Amino acid sequence: MALLPTFIRPARAPKRAAPLAATGLPADDEMLLDVPDDLLGPALVAAGGGEHRPAAGLLARTRVRRDWEARDRYVKSLAAFADARPEWFDQWRAAAPRDPDVLLVAAQLAVARAWRSPARAELLREVSPLITAAAQAWDRDPVPWRIALDHARGAGAGHKYFGELWEAAVRRSPHHFGCHVAALRYLAVSWHGSHPECFDFADRAAQDAPADSLVQTLPAIAALVYLTDGCGPEVPRARLDAAADRAIVLSARLGRDDSRAAEVRNGLVYVLSRLDRREDALVQLRMLGPYVTSFPWNRFSEDPLGHFLAVRDDLLRGRPARPWSGHDGPPTLAGH
């Protein structure tokens, strides 16, 4: 456990008047933040010991099997680890400098680091060759194009250029979730306050996607962006409810052990609480179990776990959702 302090953190439990056991929910000190799945976990433990080969093998399998959704999640987590332990990644990079997976992690890491800098625009221009190298190393992979979409948003790219990147991304994987989220966030920033465009894009994508695709949650993400933006024309309540309902259907399809389920349900808890759909939010909390994800809570607090616990406490006590506002931040190293 000591090897993974940034990936699994126990909650700091406040004292309560009544035990949580009566609600069927885990206690505060049983909640876990950003727990890696059964494949990523061992790779991170090995990385904690300075060993890169398990991580290399994990990413190689996702590439060969074309498991692009898992590949995207793993790249973000491994880049976050590399940010904290640069010597580990430096050794991996030195051992396989032209490996497609090394190049992909390097591109993700560079974009995230550049975004945090006050000289963001200049640094983002400098890291463009790393994204190009990752895209050329394995042409069928959509994940470098998701990184390119994030990069374009940070660099303030125009719609024509962004559209060209988007077309290249969807040619490789028409329903890749990460690319769709990147495009949605670009729309939210470039057409600030024009939420109907975001919802139109999200609704079209969800209607075209398979029933078990994470793209089914894209309208709910558009709702989350709208609920945290605080500007622009009002979106009809019926459209917000429909977005949440679509994501609820997908949540019901996902098993408790599905690595995709935790982030879907964390997002739903926030959206449903803001829509005052307390009973629906409590259902998602029970399905969630002890698994908290940084997104969406890191949009509101530097302590995402503590913020989740505050929301859960409000729901359990029947208190109205607090009028939090968020920000459209950089592409995170781990999570959306």
GROMACS .gro file of C-alpha atoms in nm, residues 55-227:
model
  173
   55ALA     CA    1   0.382  -0.161  -1.739
   56ALA     CA    2   0.536  -0.216  -2.083
   57GLY     CA    3   0.366  -0.555  -2.109
   58LEU     CA    4   0.032  -0.413  -2.001
   59LEU     CA    5   0.032  -0.140  -2.264
   60ALA     CA    6   0.159  -0.377  -2.532
   61ARG     CA    7  -0.139  -0.607  -2.467
   62THR     CA    8  -0.388  -0.323  -2.500
   63ARG     CA    9  -0.228  -0.223  -2.829
   64VAL     CA   10  -0.227  -0.572  -2.979
   65ARG     CA   11  -0.584  -0.637  -2.861
   66ARG     CA   12  -0.700  -0.291  -2.968
   67ASP     CA   13  -0.848  -0.232  -2.626
   68TRP     CA   14  -0.833   0.142  -2.672
   69GLU     CA   15  -1.046   0.241  -2.372
   70ALA     CA   16  -0.829   0.051  -2.127
   71ARG     CA   17  -0.518   0.174  -2.306
   72ASP     CA   18  -0.625   0.535  -2.259
   73ARG     CA   19  -0.692   0.485  -1.887
   74TYR     CA   20  -0.365   0.304  -1.831
   75VAL     CA   21  -0.160   0.565  -2.018
   76LYS     CA   22  -0.299   0.840  -1.795
   77SER     CA   23  -0.224   0.645  -1.478
   78LEU     CA   24   0.128   0.550  -1.589
   79ALA     CA   25   0.200   0.908  -1.694
   80ALA     CA   26   0.087   1.023  -1.350
   81PHE     CA   27   0.326   0.775  -1.193
   82ALA     CA   28   0.605   0.892  -1.426
   83ASP     CA   29   0.537   1.250  -1.320
   84ALA     CA   30   0.589   1.153  -0.957
   85ARG     CA   31   0.877   0.912  -1.025
   86PRO     CA   32   1.061   1.047  -1.332
   87GLU     CA   33   1.361   0.820  -1.281
   88TRP     CA   34   1.137   0.516  -1.333
   89PHE     CA   35   1.014   0.645  -1.667
   90ASP     CA   36   1.362   0.763  -1.770
   91GLN     CA   37   1.488   0.406  -1.731
   92TRP     CA   38   1.199   0.267  -1.936
   93ARG     CA   39   1.252   0.528  -2.204
   94ALA     CA   40   1.625   0.457  -2.222
   95ALA     CA   41   1.558   0.083  -2.257
   96ALA     CA   42   1.307   0.124  -2.544
   97PRO     CA   43   1.321   0.477  -2.687
   98ARG     CA   44   1.119   0.396  -3.001
   99ASP     CA   45   0.859   0.172  -2.842
  100PRO     CA   46   0.504   0.291  -2.928
  101ASP     CA   47   0.395   0.261  -2.565
  102VAL     CA   48   0.690   0.460  -2.431
  103LEU     CA   49   0.624   0.730  -2.689
  104LEU     CA   50   0.256   0.741  -2.592
  105VAL     CA   51   0.327   0.782  -2.219
  106ALA     CA   52   0.588   1.047  -2.303
  107ALA     CA   53   0.334   1.246  -2.505
  108GLN     CA   54   0.068   1.228  -2.231
  109LEU     CA   55   0.320   1.330  -1.967
  110ALA     CA   56   0.456   1.621  -2.169
  111VAL     CA   57   0.113   1.767  -2.248
  112ALA     CA   58   0.000   1.748  -1.887
  113ARG     CA   59   0.320   1.906  -1.759
  114ALA     CA   60   0.309   2.184  -2.017
  115TRP     CA   61  -0.051   2.261  -1.929
  116ARG     CA   62   0.040   2.326  -1.567
  117SER     CA   63   0.304   2.583  -1.660
  118PRO     CA   64   0.241   2.959  -1.678
  119ALA     CA   65   0.411   2.934  -2.021
  120ARG     CA   66   0.149   2.684  -2.136
  121ALA     CA   67   0.106   2.796  -2.497
  122GLU     CA   68   0.480   2.804  -2.568
  123LEU     CA   69   0.546   2.469  -2.401
  124LEU     CA   70   0.254   2.304  -2.577
  125ARG     CA   71   0.401   2.408  -2.910
  126GLU     CA   72   0.730   2.250  -2.809
  127VAL     CA   73   0.576   1.913  -2.722
  128SER     CA   74   0.391   1.875  -3.054
  129PRO     CA   75   0.666   1.652  -3.199
  130LEU     CA   76   0.616   1.404  -2.914
  131ILE     CA   77   0.249   1.364  -3.006
  132THR     CA   78   0.338   1.322  -3.372
  133ALA     CA   79   0.594   1.055  -3.282
  134ALA     CA   80   0.338   0.863  -3.075
  135ALA     CA   81   0.079   0.881  -3.354
  136GLN     CA   82   0.326   0.762  -3.617
  137ALA     CA   83   0.459   0.479  -3.401
  138TRP     CA   84   0.129   0.287  -3.411
  139ASP     CA   85  -0.097   0.432  -3.675
  140ARG     CA   86  -0.414   0.246  -3.573
  141ASP     CA   87  -0.408   0.378  -3.216
  142PRO     CA   88  -0.666   0.654  -3.139
  143VAL     CA   89  -0.509   0.746  -2.804
  144PRO     CA   90  -0.237   0.974  -2.949
  145TRP     CA   91  -0.519   1.157  -3.126
  146ARG     CA   92  -0.704   1.203  -2.797
  147ILE     CA   93  -0.383   1.357  -2.663
  148ALA     CA   94  -0.366   1.573  -2.976
  149LEU     CA   95  -0.724   1.691  -2.917
  150ASP     CA   96  -0.640   1.787  -2.558
  151HIS     CA   97  -0.327   1.962  -2.684
  152ALA     CA   98  -0.526   2.157  -2.943
  153ARG     CA   99  -0.773   2.276  -2.680
  154GLY     CA  100  -0.491   2.400  -2.458
  155ALA     CA  101  -0.321   2.573  -2.751
  156GLY     CA  102  -0.643   2.746  -2.855
  157ALA     CA  103  -0.654   2.578  -3.196
  158GLY     CA  104  -0.916   2.690  -3.446
  159HIS     CA  105  -1.218   2.484  -3.543
  160LYS     CA  106  -1.079   2.379  -3.881
  161TYR     CA  107  -0.761   2.230  -3.737
  162PHE     CA  108  -0.948   2.069  -3.449
  163GLY     CA  109  -1.194   1.918  -3.697
  164GLU     CA  110  -0.907   1.761  -3.890
  165LEU     CA  111  -0.774   1.602  -3.570
  166TRP     CA  112  -1.123   1.481  -3.483
  167GLU     CA  113  -1.169   1.314  -3.820
  168ALA     CA  114  -0.834   1.137  -3.784
  169ALA     CA  115  -0.932   1.017  -3.436
  170VAL     CA  116  -1.272   0.874  -3.529
  171ARG     CA  117  -1.129   0.701  -3.837
  172ARG     CA  118  -0.927   0.491  -3.597
  173SER     CA  119  -1.202   0.429  -3.342
  174PRO     CA  120  -1.548   0.576  -3.414
  175HIS     CA  121  -1.671   0.549  -3.054
  176HIS     CA  122  -1.356   0.608  -2.853
  177PHE     CA  123  -1.472   0.765  -2.528
  178GLY     CA  124  -1.161   0.970  -2.452
  179CYS     CA  125  -1.168   1.138  -2.794
  180HIS     CA  126  -1.536   1.221  -2.750
  181VAL     CA  127  -1.475   1.376  -2.408
  182ALA     CA  128  -1.185   1.578  -2.550
  183ALA     CA  129  -1.408   1.707  -2.830
  184LEU     CA  130  -1.688   1.793  -2.586
  185ARG     CA  131  -1.448   1.990  -2.367
  186TYR     CA  132  -1.317   2.175  -2.672
  187LEU     CA  133  -1.672   2.278  -2.763
  188ALA     CA  134  -1.736   2.392  -2.408
  189VAL     CA  135  -1.427   2.613  -2.410
  190SER     CA  136  -1.431   2.746  -2.765
  191TRP     CA  137  -1.805   2.820  -2.759
  192HIS     CA  138  -1.812   2.924  -2.396
  193GLY     CA  139  -2.167   2.929  -2.268
  194SER     CA  140  -2.313   2.775  -2.586
  195HIS     CA  141  -2.425   2.458  -2.413
  196PRO     CA  142  -2.681   2.354  -2.677
  197GLU     CA  143  -2.393   2.278  -2.915
  198CYS     CA  144  -2.234   2.055  -2.652
  199PHE     CA  145  -2.561   1.871  -2.590
  200ASP     CA  146  -2.630   1.832  -2.962
  201PHE     CA  147  -2.285   1.678  -3.012
  202ALA     CA  148  -2.321   1.452  -2.709
  203ASP     CA  149  -2.671   1.334  -2.803
  204ARG     CA  150  -2.571   1.251  -3.161
  205ALA     CA  151  -2.266   1.059  -3.043
  206ALA     CA  152  -2.464   0.861  -2.785
  207GLN     CA  153  -2.737   0.774  -3.035
  208ASP     CA  154  -2.477   0.639  -3.277
  209ALA     CA  155  -2.278   0.443  -3.017
  210PRO     CA  156  -2.335   0.082  -2.907
  211ALA     CA  157  -2.553   0.037  -2.600
  212ASP     CA  158  -2.259  -0.072  -2.384
  213SER     CA  159  -2.025   0.210  -2.494
  214LEU     CA  160  -1.907   0.472  -2.248
  215VAL     CA  161  -2.014   0.729  -2.509
  216GLN     CA  162  -2.365   0.668  -2.371
  217THR     CA  163  -2.257   0.885  -2.077
  218LEU     CA  164  -2.147   1.178  -2.294
  219PRO     CA  165  -2.479   1.369  -2.253
  220ALA     CA  166  -2.441   1.334  -1.876
  221ILE     CA  167  -2.092   1.482  -1.903
  222ALA     CA  168  -2.240   1.768  -2.104
  223ALA     CA  169  -2.490   1.812  -1.819
  224LEU     CA  170  -2.206   1.816  -1.567
  225VAL     CA  171  -2.023   2.083  -1.769
  226TYR     CA  172  -2.343   2.289  -1.785
  227LEU     CA  173  -2.416   2.251  -1.414
   0.00000   0.00000   0.00000
